XYZ file of C-alpha atoms in Angstrom:
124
model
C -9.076 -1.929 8.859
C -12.780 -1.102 8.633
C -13.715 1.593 10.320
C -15.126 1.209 14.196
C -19.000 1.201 12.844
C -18.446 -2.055 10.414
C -16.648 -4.172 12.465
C -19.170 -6.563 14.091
C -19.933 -7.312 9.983
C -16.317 -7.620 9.252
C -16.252 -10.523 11.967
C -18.334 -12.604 10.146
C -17.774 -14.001 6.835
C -14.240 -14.915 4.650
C -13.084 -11.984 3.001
C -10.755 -11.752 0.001
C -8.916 -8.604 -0.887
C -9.756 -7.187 -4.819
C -6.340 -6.486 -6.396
C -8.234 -4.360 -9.541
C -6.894 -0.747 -9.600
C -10.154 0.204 -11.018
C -12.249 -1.184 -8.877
C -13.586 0.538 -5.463
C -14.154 -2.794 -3.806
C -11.659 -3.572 -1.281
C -12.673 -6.670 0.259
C -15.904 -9.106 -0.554
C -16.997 -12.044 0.632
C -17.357 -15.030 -1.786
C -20.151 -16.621 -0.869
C -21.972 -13.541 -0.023
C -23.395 -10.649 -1.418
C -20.812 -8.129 1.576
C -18.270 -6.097 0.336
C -16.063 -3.626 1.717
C -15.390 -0.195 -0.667
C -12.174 2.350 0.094
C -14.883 4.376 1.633
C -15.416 1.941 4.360
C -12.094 1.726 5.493
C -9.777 3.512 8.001
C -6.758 3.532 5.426
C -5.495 4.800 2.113
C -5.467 1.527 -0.344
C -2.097 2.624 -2.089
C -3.397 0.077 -5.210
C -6.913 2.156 -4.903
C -6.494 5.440 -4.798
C -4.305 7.935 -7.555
C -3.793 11.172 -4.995
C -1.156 11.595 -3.319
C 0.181 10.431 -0.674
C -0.241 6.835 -2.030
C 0.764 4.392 0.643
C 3.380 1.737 -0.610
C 4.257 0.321 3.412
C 2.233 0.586 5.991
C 4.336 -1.188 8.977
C 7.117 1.793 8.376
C 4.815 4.409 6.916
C 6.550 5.049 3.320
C 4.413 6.308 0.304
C 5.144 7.206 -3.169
C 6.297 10.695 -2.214
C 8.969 9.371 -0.028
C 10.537 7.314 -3.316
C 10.188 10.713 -5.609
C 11.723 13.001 -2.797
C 14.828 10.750 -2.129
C 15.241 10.627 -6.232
C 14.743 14.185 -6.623
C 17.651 14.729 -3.722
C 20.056 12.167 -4.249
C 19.435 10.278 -7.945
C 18.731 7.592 -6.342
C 16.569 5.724 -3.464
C 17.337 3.041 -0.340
C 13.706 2.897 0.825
C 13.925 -0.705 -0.560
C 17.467 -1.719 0.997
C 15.335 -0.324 4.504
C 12.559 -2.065 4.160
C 14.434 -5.053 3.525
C 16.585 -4.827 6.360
C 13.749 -4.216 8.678
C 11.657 -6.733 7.581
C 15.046 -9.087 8.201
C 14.772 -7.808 11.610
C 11.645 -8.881 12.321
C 9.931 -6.109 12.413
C 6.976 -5.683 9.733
C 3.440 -7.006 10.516
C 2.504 -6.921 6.657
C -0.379 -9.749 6.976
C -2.149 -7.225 9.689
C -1.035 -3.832 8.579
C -1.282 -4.728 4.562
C -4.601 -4.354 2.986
C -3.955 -6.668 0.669
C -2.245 -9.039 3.734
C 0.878 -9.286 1.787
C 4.657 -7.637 2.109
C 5.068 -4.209 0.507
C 8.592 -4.892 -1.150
C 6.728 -5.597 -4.691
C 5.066 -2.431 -4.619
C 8.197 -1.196 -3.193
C 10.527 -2.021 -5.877
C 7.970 -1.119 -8.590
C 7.768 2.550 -7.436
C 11.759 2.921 -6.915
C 11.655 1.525 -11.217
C 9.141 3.637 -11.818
C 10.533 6.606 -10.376
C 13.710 5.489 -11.579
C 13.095 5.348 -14.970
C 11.536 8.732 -14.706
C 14.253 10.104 -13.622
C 16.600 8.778 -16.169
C 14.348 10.381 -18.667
C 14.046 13.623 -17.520
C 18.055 14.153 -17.066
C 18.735 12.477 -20.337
């Protein structure tokens, strides 16, 4: 995910992915002083970044904008109930694709509450 000019020093090292919102790091090495920043990557880090579009999935390509459209058109959203049913079918690569290496349904389902709940408030 680093872009073509960093990869021979991706390849060496163990990397863990930084999970603070706040935080520009992407990836660091523990026992090193290397470090990867949004900057050096080829991606959007939907957890990293607060301009839109904000990535939520990146084996189907679904971002924030995709949940608020589908509420602002129907009430409602079945981005999830996709997802789901795609990833049943074997069909995500969420360890490769994933910054953070893990599935997108938990940042998934936060953004359909989220969007949810701002929808309830606005029509009530």
């Amino acid at each position: 995910m680093v872009k073509p000019h960093l990869l021979e020093l991706a390849m060496t090292g163990s990397y863990s992915f930084c999970s603070a919102r706040d935080c520009s790091v992407v990836y660091f090495e523990g026992k090193g002083s290397q470090q990867f920043n949004v900057d050096d990557l080829r991606i959007r880090v939907g957890l990293k970044v607060n301009d839109d579009p904000i990535p939520l999935c990146y084996c189907f390509g679904f971002n924030e904008n995709n949940i608020r459209d589908e509420f602002d058109r129907t009430g409602s959203t079945s981005i999830v109930e996709k997802v789901s049913r795609l990833i049943r079918e074997g069909l995500c690569a969420c360890e490769a694709r994933n910054p953070s290496g893990v599935c997108c349904l938990g940042e998934l389902n936060k953004a359909q509450t989220l969007e949810g709940n701002f929808a309830e408030s606005v029509t009530t």
